[in-house]
Amino acid sequence: MSKKVYLSFNTPVIMKKINYYRSFVLGIWIKYGTRYESASRSGLSHFIEHLLFQGTSNRTAQSISLEIDNMGGDINAFTSREFTSLYIKVLDTCIPEAIELIGDLYSNSLFPEQEIEKERSVICDEIRTVYDTPEELVHDIFMENAFPCGLGQPILGRETTVSKITRREIVNCYRNFYGTNNCIITCAGNFDEKQIIESLERNITPKTSKQTSINKKAKFCPSVKIYEKDLNETHLCMGIETFPFKNPKRYALTLLNLIIGGSVSSRLFQEIREKRGWVYNIYSFVSFYYDTGLFGIYTACALDKINQIIQLINIILQNIPENLKQEEVNRAKAQIISQLLFSTESPSSIMQNLAYEELYLGQPYCIEEQIKQFQSVSYEEVKDIASILKEKEFSITVLGPVSEKEVYTIK
């Protein structure tokens, strides 16, 4: 079982102790991501994520790298649409040193001007890499089309916005939103609880900031948009709005996603890849946020197959409520339960699951309870979700050597 305690400055710490592991992983999760940025400063939170490793009042960027390597550990971060995570993984013998290091990065980053300019160049190169990777680019464009304001902004930002972000804006954002009252801490592995709390109290500097809140629900915009680009394949990403993380219907939708395109036995994979050989890869996916959710499909194909594939995807989705099989639901349950149990064998996965439970549900939510929720989903509930999807409008993005007039089946 996980345990939730509060530091003296009221930051929650959610812990799961596993005695038979030798590893320890801890994450600091700041409730600030790309959806909270202004359009003119898109990429600001990702910029800050990079800069957390570029020097503190106690360490240089190089000494940070040397220190984590001397521990034989890993320290990293990532930015999402709704939060930023800074995490560290080490052996249980290095826990005090690890917490001192990650606490320093979180509490004492300096954002030196010369490092800002260096990372600006690095991030712009990262953005250009995505532009040269169509399977990533089409997802970014799709999200911008589906949620034009806030939620759909590219996580990396745009070259035009990243090039204009100033140190003052970086420091102000850090002060305004990265306080201990706007974050949570999660950890998993082999540790002593008293040692963890004492180390966090000693190395995390209490600081009050604004707390992020969603003042306006993300608005989904059905649309069809074609982007001509000289590529060997045509890339397709399409999706519809679904449910927020807190909505209990997400369990049935998660199962339906596996049936439609979330596995090699799924309908999309079997019909389009295996039976017809039209694509190398095709899959569906679900994403859940504070106030909305998304069901999507991605594939890439030869230009002369794009219309047939879109038509067949539509037929598959339209037919599911009428021909859904109980065995498909049973197989999806077996798959998701296996995935949940596999995640319990990784301290990193456990630490991340603890964070998602706290961020989106506000409470610990054990694997056993999640398994019980999936097991209790009925055939009729999955069928009902399929009927809901059938009636919704898609946002569709096509990227490749194709003009709008060539994609004639999308109406």
mmCIF file of C-alpha atoms in Angstrom:
data_model
loop_
_atom_site.group_PDB
_atom_site.id
_atom_site.type_symbol
_atom_site.label_atom_id
_atom_site.label_comp_id
_atom_site.label_asym_id
_atom_site.label_seq_id
_atom_site.Cartn_x
_atom_site.Cartn_y
_atom_site.Cartn_z
ATOM 1 C CA MET A 1 0.000 0.000 0.000
ATOM 2 C CA SER A 2 1.086 3.554 -0.666
ATOM 3 C CA LYS A 3 1.235 6.178 2.049
ATOM 4 C CA LYS A 4 0.603 9.899 1.856
ATOM 5 C CA VAL A 5 2.217 12.348 4.263
ATOM 6 C CA TYR A 6 2.733 16.106 4.238
ATOM 7 C CA LEU A 7 5.944 18.015 4.678
ATOM 8 C CA SER A 8 5.985 20.876 7.178
ATOM 9 C CA PHE A 9 5.245 23.308 4.326
ATOM 10 C CA ASN A 10 2.216 21.216 3.262
ATOM 11 C CA THR A 11 3.607 19.604 0.111
ATOM 12 C CA PRO A 12 2.175 16.069 -0.203
ATOM 13 C CA VAL A 13 4.587 13.146 -0.449
ATOM 14 C CA ILE A 14 3.139 9.866 -1.724
ATOM 15 C CA MET A 15 5.377 6.863 -1.005
ATOM 16 C CA LYS A 16 5.353 3.170 -1.790
ATOM 17 C CA LYS A 17 7.978 1.094 -0.005
ATOM 18 C CA ILE A 18 9.174 -2.128 -1.663
ATOM 19 C CA ASN A 19 11.728 -3.862 0.550
ATOM 20 C CA TYR A 20 12.998 -6.371 -1.994
ATOM 21 C CA TYR A 21 14.110 -3.694 -4.504
ATOM 22 C CA ARG A 22 17.593 -2.196 -4.483
ATOM 23 C CA SER A 23 16.491 0.882 -6.419
ATOM 24 C CA PHE A 24 14.833 4.120 -5.362
ATOM 25 C CA VAL A 25 13.098 6.658 -7.575
ATOM 26 C CA LEU A 26 11.682 10.035 -6.575
ATOM 27 C CA GLY A 27 9.861 12.625 -8.634
ATOM 28 C CA ILE A 28 8.872 16.245 -8.072
ATOM 29 C CA TRP A 29 5.759 17.030 -10.100
ATOM 30 C CA ILE A 30 5.014 20.701 -10.760
ATOM 31 C CA LYS A 31 1.449 21.506 -11.780
ATOM 32 C CA TYR A 32 2.489 23.632 -14.713
ATOM 33 C CA GLY A 33 2.625 22.549 -18.347
ATOM 34 C CA THR A 34 2.084 23.849 -21.844
ATOM 35 C CA ARG A 35 -1.656 24.426 -21.552
ATOM 36 C CA TYR A 36 -1.008 27.259 -19.082
ATOM 37 C CA GLU A 37 1.340 29.172 -21.389
ATOM 38 C CA SER A 38 0.354 32.113 -23.538
ATOM 39 C CA ALA A 39 0.455 31.444 -27.275
ATOM 40 C CA SER A 40 3.192 34.044 -27.691
ATOM 41 C CA ARG A 41 5.416 32.188 -25.204
ATOM 42 C CA SER A 42 4.679 28.626 -26.262
ATOM 43 C CA GLY A 43 7.423 26.299 -25.004
ATOM 44 C CA LEU A 44 8.205 28.248 -21.824
ATOM 45 C CA SER A 45 7.706 25.337 -19.399
ATOM 46 C CA HIS A 46 9.798 23.017 -21.573
ATOM 47 C CA PHE A 47 12.507 25.702 -21.651
ATOM 48 C CA ILE A 48 12.499 25.826 -17.834
ATOM 49 C CA GLU A 49 12.703 22.024 -17.688
ATOM 50 C CA HIS A 50 15.941 22.155 -19.700
ATOM 51 C CA LEU A 51 17.376 24.924 -17.562
ATOM 52 C CA LEU A 52 16.855 23.082 -14.262
ATOM 53 C CA PHE A 53 20.007 21.112 -15.150
ATOM 54 C CA GLN A 54 22.128 24.114 -16.116
ATOM 55 C CA GLY A 55 23.414 25.269 -12.765
ATOM 56 C CA THR A 56 22.340 26.179 -9.237
ATOM 57 C CA SER A 57 23.794 28.342 -6.505
ATOM 58 C CA ASN A 58 25.705 25.221 -5.384
ATOM 59 C CA ARG A 59 26.548 23.376 -8.616
ATOM 60 C CA THR A 60 27.553 23.947 -12.203
ATOM 61 C CA ALA A 61 25.916 22.069 -15.059
ATOM 62 C CA GLN A 62 28.995 19.862 -15.357
ATOM 63 C CA SER A 63 29.128 19.035 -11.654
ATOM 64 C CA ILE A 64 25.460 17.959 -11.789
ATOM 65 C CA SER A 65 26.300 15.487 -14.557
ATOM 66 C CA LEU A 66 29.390 14.181 -12.768
ATOM 67 C CA GLU A 67 27.575 13.784 -9.481
ATOM 68 C CA ILE A 68 24.724 11.669 -10.826
ATOM 69 C CA ASP A 69 27.174 9.516 -12.801
ATOM 70 C CA ASN A 70 29.270 8.993 -9.671
ATOM 71 C CA MET A 71 26.134 7.644 -7.997
ATOM 72 C CA GLY A 72 25.527 5.332 -10.964
ATOM 73 C CA GLY A 73 22.041 6.823 -11.196
ATOM 74 C CA ASP A 74 19.842 8.763 -13.570
ATOM 75 C CA ILE A 75 18.307 12.211 -13.254
ATOM 76 C CA ASN A 76 15.971 13.619 -15.865
ATOM 77 C CA ALA A 77 12.790 15.595 -16.475
ATOM 78 C CA PHE A 78 9.929 15.905 -18.903
ATOM 79 C CA THR A 79 7.208 18.391 -19.715
ATOM 80 C CA SER A 80 3.617 17.467 -20.501
ATOM 81 C CA ARG A 81 0.544 19.486 -21.363
ATOM 82 C CA GLU A 82 -0.535 19.761 -17.714
ATOM 83 C CA PHE A 83 2.586 19.331 -15.554
ATOM 84 C CA THR A 84 6.376 19.144 -15.439
ATOM 85 C CA SER A 85 8.256 16.282 -13.771
ATOM 86 C CA LEU A 86 11.803 16.269 -12.373
ATOM 87 C CA TYR A 87 12.919 12.822 -11.210
ATOM 88 C CA ILE A 88 15.933 10.852 -10.001
ATOM 89 C CA LYS A 89 16.692 7.126 -9.788
ATOM 90 C CA VAL A 90 19.528 5.648 -7.726
ATOM 91 C CA LEU A 91 20.445 2.614 -5.654
ATOM 92 C CA ASP A 92 19.088 2.597 -2.105
ATOM 93 C CA THR A 93 22.597 3.313 -0.794
ATOM 94 C CA CYS A 94 22.583 6.784 -2.409
ATOM 95 C CA ILE A 95 19.217 8.132 -1.252
ATOM 96 C CA PRO A 96 20.462 11.075 0.893
ATOM 97 C CA GLU A 97 22.798 12.281 -1.873
ATOM 98 C CA ALA A 98 20.068 11.880 -4.480
ATOM 99 C CA ILE A 99 17.521 13.924 -2.555
ATOM 100 C CA GLU A 100 20.112 16.625 -1.860
ATOM 101 C CA LEU A 101 20.859 16.820 -5.603
ATOM 102 C CA ILE A 102 17.278 16.913 -6.881
ATOM 103 C CA GLY A 103 16.304 19.311 -4.093
ATOM 104 C CA ASP A 104 19.069 21.672 -5.177
ATOM 105 C CA LEU A 105 17.951 21.598 -8.818
ATOM 106 C CA TYR A 106 14.330 22.248 -7.897
ATOM 107 C CA SER A 107 14.988 24.892 -5.230
ATOM 108 C CA ASN A 108 18.121 26.744 -6.328
ATOM 109 C CA SER A 109 18.333 26.880 -10.121
ATOM 110 C CA LEU A 110 19.925 30.145 -11.293
ATOM 111 C CA PHE A 111 19.006 30.254 -15.007
ATOM 112 C CA PRO A 112 22.308 31.861 -16.077
ATOM 113 C CA GLU A 113 22.065 33.940 -19.246
ATOM 114 C CA GLN A 114 24.779 32.026 -21.106
ATOM 115 C CA GLU A 115 23.040 28.710 -20.394
ATOM 116 C CA ILE A 116 19.722 30.148 -21.569
ATOM 117 C CA GLU A 117 21.236 30.986 -24.943
ATOM 118 C CA LYS A 118 22.858 27.567 -25.224
ATOM 119 C CA GLU A 119 19.619 25.739 -24.365
ATOM 120 C CA ARG A 120 17.651 27.999 -26.695
ATOM 121 C CA SER A 121 19.805 26.638 -29.527
ATOM 122 C CA VAL A 122 19.392 23.061 -28.275
ATOM 123 C CA ILE A 123 15.592 23.374 -28.085
ATOM 124 C CA CYS A 124 15.321 24.939 -31.532
ATOM 125 C CA ASP A 125 17.309 21.996 -32.873
ATOM 126 C CA GLU A 126 14.933 19.655 -31.017
ATOM 127 C CA ILE A 127 11.970 21.387 -32.669
ATOM 128 C CA ARG A 128 13.578 21.035 -36.099
ATOM 129 C CA THR A 129 14.136 17.327 -35.395
ATOM 130 C CA VAL A 130 10.408 16.908 -34.790
ATOM 131 C CA TYR A 131 9.684 18.772 -38.024
ATOM 132 C CA ASP A 132 11.885 16.195 -39.783
ATOM 133 C CA THR A 133 10.089 13.295 -38.062
ATOM 134 C CA PRO A 134 6.630 13.160 -39.655
ATOM 135 C CA GLU A 135 5.139 10.586 -37.280
ATOM 136 C CA GLU A 136 5.829 13.014 -34.406
ATOM 137 C CA LEU A 137 4.998 16.155 -36.350
ATOM 138 C CA VAL A 138 1.549 14.948 -37.396
ATOM 139 C CA HIS A 139 0.614 14.330 -33.737
ATOM 140 C CA ASP A 140 1.688 17.866 -32.806
ATOM 141 C CA ILE A 141 -0.261 19.389 -35.684
ATOM 142 C CA PHE A 142 -3.264 17.226 -34.896
ATOM 143 C CA MET A 143 -3.364 18.413 -31.268
ATOM 144 C CA GLU A 144 -3.093 22.042 -32.374
ATOM 145 C CA ASN A 145 -6.046 21.518 -34.713
ATOM 146 C CA ALA A 146 -8.126 19.567 -32.198
ATOM 147 C CA PHE A 147 -7.517 21.967 -29.278
ATOM 148 C CA PRO A 148 -6.417 25.294 -30.829
ATOM 149 C CA CYS A 149 -6.114 27.127 -27.505
ATOM 150 C CA GLY A 150 -3.981 26.069 -24.552
ATOM 151 C CA LEU A 151 -4.138 22.290 -24.410
ATOM 152 C CA GLY A 152 -3.128 21.792 -28.047
ATOM 153 C CA GLN A 153 -0.008 23.938 -27.966
ATOM 154 C CA PRO A 154 3.186 22.047 -28.886
ATOM 155 C CA ILE A 155 5.094 20.946 -25.800
ATOM 156 C CA LEU A 156 8.439 21.997 -27.273
ATOM 157 C CA GLY A 157 7.041 25.332 -28.412
ATOM 158 C CA ARG A 158 7.804 26.889 -31.786
ATOM 159 C CA GLU A 159 11.054 28.323 -33.016
ATOM 160 C CA THR A 160 9.353 31.704 -33.381
ATOM 161 C CA THR A 161 8.271 31.721 -29.718
ATOM 162 C CA VAL A 162 11.289 30.001 -28.139
ATOM 163 C CA SER A 163 13.603 32.478 -29.859
ATOM 164 C CA LYS A 164 11.830 35.381 -28.088
ATOM 165 C CA ILE A 165 11.554 34.027 -24.530
ATOM 166 C CA THR A 166 13.630 36.199 -22.178
ATOM 167 C CA ARG A 167 15.387 35.384 -18.925
ATOM 168 C CA ARG A 168 12.991 37.658 -17.085
ATOM 169 C CA GLU A 169 10.022 35.646 -18.384
ATOM 170 C CA ILE A 170 11.728 32.394 -17.392
ATOM 171 C CA VAL A 171 12.506 33.596 -13.870
ATOM 172 C CA ASN A 172 9.023 35.101 -13.426
ATOM 173 C CA CYS A 173 7.339 31.876 -14.533
ATOM 174 C CA TYR A 174 9.561 29.831 -12.206
ATOM 175 C CA ARG A 175 8.734 32.114 -9.273
ATOM 176 C CA ASN A 176 5.049 32.278 -10.134
ATOM 177 C CA PHE A 177 4.271 28.583 -10.599
ATOM 178 C CA TYR A 178 7.075 26.322 -9.348
ATOM 179 C CA GLY A 179 6.437 26.771 -5.625
ATOM 180 C CA THR A 180 6.074 23.996 -3.078
ATOM 181 C CA ASN A 181 2.342 24.739 -2.840
ATOM 182 C CA ASN A 182 1.943 23.902 -6.548
ATOM 183 C CA CYS A 183 3.710 20.540 -6.641
ATOM 184 C CA ILE A 184 3.612 17.020 -5.292
ATOM 185 C CA ILE A 185 6.392 14.502 -4.573
ATOM 186 C CA THR A 186 6.175 10.756 -5.210
ATOM 187 C CA CYS A 187 8.697 7.998 -4.554
ATOM 188 C CA ALA A 188 8.964 4.230 -4.728
ATOM 189 C CA GLY A 189 11.530 1.547 -3.946
ATOM 190 C CA ASN A 190 13.564 0.514 -0.936
ATOM 191 C CA PHE A 191 13.828 3.373 1.565
ATOM 192 C CA ASP A 192 13.393 4.424 5.152
ATOM 193 C CA GLU A 193 10.385 6.723 5.504
ATOM 194 C CA LYS A 194 11.875 8.835 8.281
ATOM 195 C CA GLN A 195 15.068 9.352 6.290
ATOM 196 C CA ILE A 196 13.081 10.405 3.212
ATOM 197 C CA ILE A 197 11.008 12.985 5.065
ATOM 198 C CA GLU A 198 14.006 14.415 6.925
ATOM 199 C CA SER A 199 16.006 14.680 3.683
ATOM 200 C CA LEU A 200 13.147 16.394 1.857
ATOM 201 C CA GLU A 201 12.597 18.840 4.713
ATOM 202 C CA ARG A 202 16.303 19.651 4.699
ATOM 203 C CA ASN A 203 16.787 20.007 0.930
ATOM 204 C CA ILE A 204 13.526 21.404 -0.448
ATOM 205 C CA THR A 205 13.211 25.133 0.092
ATOM 206 C CA PRO A 206 9.625 26.130 0.942
ATOM 207 C CA LYS A 207 8.357 28.751 -1.472
ATOM 208 C CA THR A 208 4.874 29.961 -2.190
ATOM 209 C CA SER A 209 3.715 30.566 -5.734
ATOM 210 C CA LYS A 210 0.490 30.856 -7.648
ATOM 211 C CA GLN A 211 -1.487 27.663 -8.045
ATOM 212 C CA THR A 212 -2.524 26.663 -11.535
ATOM 213 C CA SER A 213 -6.217 26.367 -12.261
ATOM 214 C CA ILE A 214 -8.215 25.730 -15.413
ATOM 215 C CA ASN A 215 -10.438 28.749 -15.858
ATOM 216 C CA LYS A 216 -11.781 27.698 -19.233
ATOM 217 C CA LYS A 217 -12.482 24.150 -20.401
ATOM 218 C CA ALA A 218 -10.450 23.000 -23.377
ATOM 219 C CA LYS A 219 -12.557 23.322 -26.513
ATOM 220 C CA PHE A 220 -12.389 20.501 -29.045
ATOM 221 C CA CYS A 221 -12.703 21.605 -32.676
ATOM 222 C CA PRO A 222 -13.724 19.044 -35.312
ATOM 223 C CA SER A 223 -11.974 19.859 -38.572
ATOM 224 C CA VAL A 224 -10.202 18.436 -41.595
ATOM 225 C CA LYS A 225 -6.788 19.890 -42.361
ATOM 226 C CA ILE A 226 -4.320 18.843 -45.036
ATOM 227 C CA TYR A 227 -0.634 19.763 -44.894
ATOM 228 C CA GLU A 228 1.423 19.259 -48.021
ATOM 229 C CA LYS A 229 4.961 18.068 -47.323
ATOM 230 C CA ASP A 230 7.443 16.236 -49.526
ATOM 231 C CA LEU A 231 7.429 12.818 -47.854
ATOM 232 C CA ASN A 232 7.507 9.221 -48.992
ATOM 233 C CA GLU A 233 4.356 8.404 -47.041
ATOM 234 C CA THR A 234 1.129 10.130 -46.129
ATOM 235 C CA HIS A 235 0.593 10.407 -42.367
ATOM 236 C CA LEU A 236 -2.872 10.430 -40.823
ATOM 237 C CA CYS A 237 -3.909 11.371 -37.295
ATOM 238 C CA MET A 238 -7.588 11.603 -36.396
ATOM 239 C CA GLY A 239 -9.459 11.781 -33.116
ATOM 240 C CA ILE A 240 -12.556 12.697 -31.165
ATOM 241 C CA GLU A 241 -13.171 14.244 -27.764
ATOM 242 C CA THR A 242 -13.973 11.850 -24.925
ATOM 243 C CA PHE A 243 -13.783 12.018 -21.108
ATOM 244 C CA PRO A 244 -11.593 13.581 -18.401
ATOM 245 C CA PHE A 245 -9.360 11.447 -16.201
ATOM 246 C CA LYS A 246 -11.871 11.518 -13.340
ATOM 247 C CA ASN A 247 -14.763 10.221 -15.441
ATOM 248 C CA PRO A 248 -15.443 6.535 -14.630
ATOM 249 C CA LYS A 249 -16.257 5.922 -18.306
ATOM 250 C CA ARG A 250 -12.529 5.994 -18.997
ATOM 251 C CA TYR A 251 -12.310 2.343 -17.926
ATOM 252 C CA ALA A 252 -14.677 1.179 -20.652
ATOM 253 C CA LEU A 253 -13.021 3.519 -23.165
ATOM 254 C CA THR A 254 -9.573 2.133 -22.310
ATOM 255 C CA LEU A 255 -10.847 -1.387 -23.016
ATOM 256 C CA LEU A 256 -12.506 -0.254 -26.247
ATOM 257 C CA ASN A 257 -9.255 1.375 -27.339
ATOM 258 C CA LEU A 258 -7.483 -1.984 -27.062
ATOM 259 C CA ILE A 259 -10.230 -3.598 -29.135
ATOM 260 C CA ILE A 260 -10.117 -0.941 -31.855
ATOM 261 C CA GLY A 261 -6.398 -0.379 -32.276
ATOM 262 C CA GLY A 262 -4.420 -0.798 -29.074
ATOM 263 C CA SER A 263 -2.945 -4.229 -29.743
ATOM 264 C CA VAL A 264 -1.863 -6.586 -32.517
ATOM 265 C CA SER A 265 -5.179 -8.449 -32.280
ATOM 266 C CA SER A 266 -7.155 -5.205 -32.614
ATOM 267 C CA ARG A 267 -9.555 -4.578 -35.463
ATOM 268 C CA LEU A 268 -7.536 -1.809 -37.089
ATOM 269 C CA PHE A 269 -4.296 -3.788 -37.026
ATOM 270 C CA GLN A 270 -5.902 -6.980 -38.284
ATOM 271 C CA GLU A 271 -8.040 -5.407 -41.012
ATOM 272 C CA ILE A 272 -5.620 -2.800 -42.374
ATOM 273 C CA ARG A 273 -2.145 -4.179 -41.618
ATOM 274 C CA GLU A 274 -2.569 -7.960 -41.531
ATOM 275 C CA LYS A 275 -5.366 -8.653 -44.035
ATOM 276 C CA ARG A 276 -4.626 -5.946 -46.606
ATOM 277 C CA GLY A 277 -1.006 -5.019 -45.987
ATOM 278 C CA TRP A 278 -1.748 -1.322 -46.605
ATOM 279 C CA VAL A 279 0.382 -0.008 -43.726
ATOM 280 C CA TYR A 280 3.371 -0.957 -41.612
ATOM 281 C CA ASN A 281 1.916 0.552 -38.439
ATOM 282 C CA ILE A 282 -1.541 1.573 -37.290
ATOM 283 C CA TYR A 283 -2.788 2.103 -33.760
ATOM 284 C CA SER A 284 -5.358 3.895 -31.647
ATOM 285 C CA PHE A 285 -4.698 5.727 -28.390
ATOM 286 C CA VAL A 286 -6.446 7.462 -25.505
ATOM 287 C CA SER A 287 -5.363 10.540 -23.543
ATOM 288 C CA PHE A 288 -7.043 11.839 -20.392
ATOM 289 C CA TYR A 289 -6.709 15.363 -18.984
ATOM 290 C CA TYR A 290 -8.222 17.379 -16.135
ATOM 291 C CA ASP A 291 -11.232 18.572 -18.100
ATOM 292 C CA THR A 292 -11.397 16.504 -21.289
ATOM 293 C CA GLY A 293 -10.021 13.457 -23.062
ATOM 294 C CA LEU A 294 -9.154 12.162 -26.493
ATOM 295 C CA PHE A 295 -9.488 8.984 -28.527
ATOM 296 C CA GLY A 296 -7.220 8.995 -31.559
ATOM 297 C CA ILE A 297 -5.905 6.898 -34.447
ATOM 298 C CA TYR A 298 -2.571 7.160 -36.266
ATOM 299 C CA THR A 299 -1.196 5.505 -39.372
ATOM 300 C CA ALA A 300 1.040 6.172 -42.369
ATOM 301 C CA CYS A 301 0.507 4.811 -45.860
ATOM 302 C CA ALA A 302 1.123 5.261 -49.566
ATOM 303 C CA LEU A 303 -0.743 8.217 -51.034
ATOM 304 C CA ASP A 304 -2.994 6.023 -53.185
ATOM 305 C CA LYS A 305 -4.304 4.222 -50.064
ATOM 306 C CA ILE A 306 -5.204 7.189 -47.859
ATOM 307 C CA ASN A 307 -8.846 7.454 -48.905
ATOM 308 C CA GLN A 308 -9.474 3.719 -48.672
ATOM 309 C CA ILE A 309 -7.931 3.629 -45.206
ATOM 310 C CA ILE A 310 -10.028 6.540 -43.945
ATOM 311 C CA GLN A 311 -13.156 4.876 -45.331
ATOM 312 C CA LEU A 312 -12.282 1.539 -43.719
ATOM 313 C CA ILE A 313 -11.501 3.160 -40.348
ATOM 314 C CA ASN A 314 -14.917 4.803 -40.444
ATOM 315 C CA ILE A 315 -16.638 1.498 -41.310
ATOM 316 C CA ILE A 316 -14.844 -0.293 -38.461
ATOM 317 C CA LEU A 317 -15.866 2.365 -35.926
ATOM 318 C CA GLN A 318 -19.455 2.488 -37.164
ATOM 319 C CA ASN A 319 -19.850 -1.294 -36.971
ATOM 320 C CA ILE A 320 -18.440 -1.901 -33.500
ATOM 321 C CA PRO A 321 -21.678 -1.271 -31.529
ATOM 322 C CA GLU A 322 -23.464 -3.855 -33.678
ATOM 323 C CA ASN A 323 -20.820 -6.595 -33.795
ATOM 324 C CA LEU A 324 -18.777 -6.210 -30.616
ATOM 325 C CA LYS A 325 -17.933 -9.649 -29.204
ATOM 326 C CA GLN A 326 -17.745 -10.616 -25.552
ATOM 327 C CA GLU A 327 -14.463 -12.398 -26.247
ATOM 328 C CA GLU A 328 -12.957 -9.083 -27.405
ATOM 329 C CA VAL A 329 -13.915 -7.446 -24.116
ATOM 330 C CA ASN A 330 -12.482 -10.389 -22.171
ATOM 331 C CA ARG A 331 -9.235 -10.228 -24.153
ATOM 332 C CA ALA A 332 -8.939 -6.462 -23.576
ATOM 333 C CA LYS A 333 -9.408 -6.988 -19.830
ATOM 334 C CA ALA A 334 -6.654 -9.596 -19.795
ATOM 335 C CA GLN A 335 -4.347 -7.205 -21.637
ATOM 336 C CA ILE A 336 -4.947 -4.187 -19.396
ATOM 337 C CA ILE A 337 -4.707 -6.224 -16.186
ATOM 338 C CA SER A 338 -1.382 -7.659 -17.368
ATOM 339 C CA GLN A 339 -0.116 -4.157 -18.140
ATOM 340 C CA LEU A 340 -1.124 -2.957 -14.675
ATOM 341 C CA LEU A 341 0.625 -5.880 -13.001
ATOM 342 C CA PHE A 342 3.734 -5.440 -15.150
ATOM 343 C CA SER A 343 3.886 -1.809 -13.994
ATOM 344 C CA THR A 344 4.153 -2.962 -10.366
ATOM 345 C CA GLU A 345 7.533 -4.522 -11.190
ATOM 346 C CA SER A 346 9.084 -1.150 -12.063
ATOM 347 C CA PRO A 347 9.750 1.465 -9.349
ATOM 348 C CA SER A 348 9.687 4.174 -12.019
ATOM 349 C CA SER A 349 6.230 3.100 -13.197
ATOM 350 C CA ILE A 350 4.985 2.903 -9.620
ATOM 351 C CA MET A 351 6.315 6.384 -8.878
ATOM 352 C CA GLN A 352 4.633 7.764 -12.005
ATOM 353 C CA ASN A 353 1.329 6.009 -11.265
ATOM 354 C CA LEU A 354 1.326 7.475 -7.759
ATOM 355 C CA ALA A 355 1.746 10.922 -9.289
ATOM 356 C CA TYR A 356 -1.092 10.535 -11.772
ATOM 357 C CA GLU A 357 -3.416 9.296 -9.055
ATOM 358 C CA GLU A 358 -2.630 12.300 -6.851
ATOM 359 C CA LEU A 359 -2.642 14.864 -9.669
ATOM 360 C CA TYR A 360 -5.899 13.763 -11.259
ATOM 361 C CA LEU A 361 -7.802 12.027 -8.457
ATOM 362 C CA GLY A 362 -6.342 13.649 -5.351
ATOM 363 C CA GLN A 363 -5.844 10.325 -3.592
ATOM 364 C CA PRO A 364 -3.857 7.086 -3.749
ATOM 365 C CA TYR A 365 -5.481 4.474 -5.947
ATOM 366 C CA CYS A 366 -3.930 1.023 -5.585
ATOM 367 C CA ILE A 367 -3.394 -1.390 -8.473
ATOM 368 C CA GLU A 368 -5.817 -3.857 -6.908
ATOM 369 C CA GLU A 369 -8.579 -1.248 -7.011
ATOM 370 C CA GLN A 370 -7.794 -0.380 -10.623
ATOM 371 C CA ILE A 371 -7.918 -4.055 -11.595
ATOM 372 C CA LYS A 372 -11.257 -4.373 -9.823
ATOM 373 C CA GLN A 373 -12.603 -1.380 -11.778
ATOM 374 C CA PHE A 374 -11.594 -2.899 -15.119
ATOM 375 C CA GLN A 375 -12.939 -6.330 -14.184
ATOM 376 C CA SER A 376 -16.301 -4.790 -13.306
ATOM 377 C CA VAL A 377 -16.758 -3.129 -16.718
ATOM 378 C CA SER A 378 -19.586 -4.914 -18.509
ATOM 379 C CA TYR A 379 -19.955 -5.810 -22.160
ATOM 380 C CA GLU A 380 -22.853 -3.345 -22.399
ATOM 381 C CA GLU A 381 -20.743 -0.482 -21.000
ATOM 382 C CA VAL A 382 -18.082 -1.000 -23.674
ATOM 383 C CA LYS A 383 -20.788 -1.221 -26.331
ATOM 384 C CA ASP A 384 -22.354 2.023 -25.071
ATOM 385 C CA ILE A 385 -19.002 3.826 -25.338
ATOM 386 C CA ALA A 386 -18.640 2.532 -28.907
ATOM 387 C CA SER A 387 -22.067 4.009 -29.691
ATOM 388 C CA ILE A 388 -21.017 7.356 -28.210
ATOM 389 C CA LEU A 389 -17.855 7.438 -30.346
ATOM 390 C CA LYS A 390 -19.891 6.558 -33.415
ATOM 391 C CA GLU A 391 -21.894 9.776 -33.127
ATOM 392 C CA LYS A 392 -18.993 12.176 -32.551
ATOM 393 C CA GLU A 393 -17.230 14.357 -35.099
ATOM 394 C CA PHE A 394 -13.566 13.804 -35.877
ATOM 395 C CA SER A 395 -10.702 16.210 -36.064
ATOM 396 C CA ILE A 396 -8.531 14.918 -38.915
ATOM 397 C CA THR A 397 -4.996 15.885 -39.882
ATOM 398 C CA VAL A 398 -3.218 14.586 -42.978
ATOM 399 C CA LEU A 399 0.469 15.276 -43.610
ATOM 400 C CA GLY A 400 2.352 14.303 -46.744
ATOM 401 C CA PRO A 401 2.530 14.602 -50.547
ATOM 402 C CA VAL A 402 -1.190 15.203 -50.804
ATOM 403 C CA SER A 403 -3.425 18.122 -51.667
ATOM 404 C CA GLU A 404 -6.823 18.823 -50.155
ATOM 405 C CA LYS A 405 -8.661 17.839 -53.330
ATOM 406 C CA GLU A 406 -7.043 14.378 -53.258
ATOM 407 C CA VAL A 407 -8.491 13.462 -49.866
ATOM 408 C CA TYR A 408 -11.987 13.266 -51.212
ATOM 409 C CA THR A 409 -13.499 10.793 -48.760
ATOM 410 C CA ILE A 410 -13.211 13.124 -45.741
ATOM 411 C CA LYS A 411 -16.426 15.056 -45.381
#
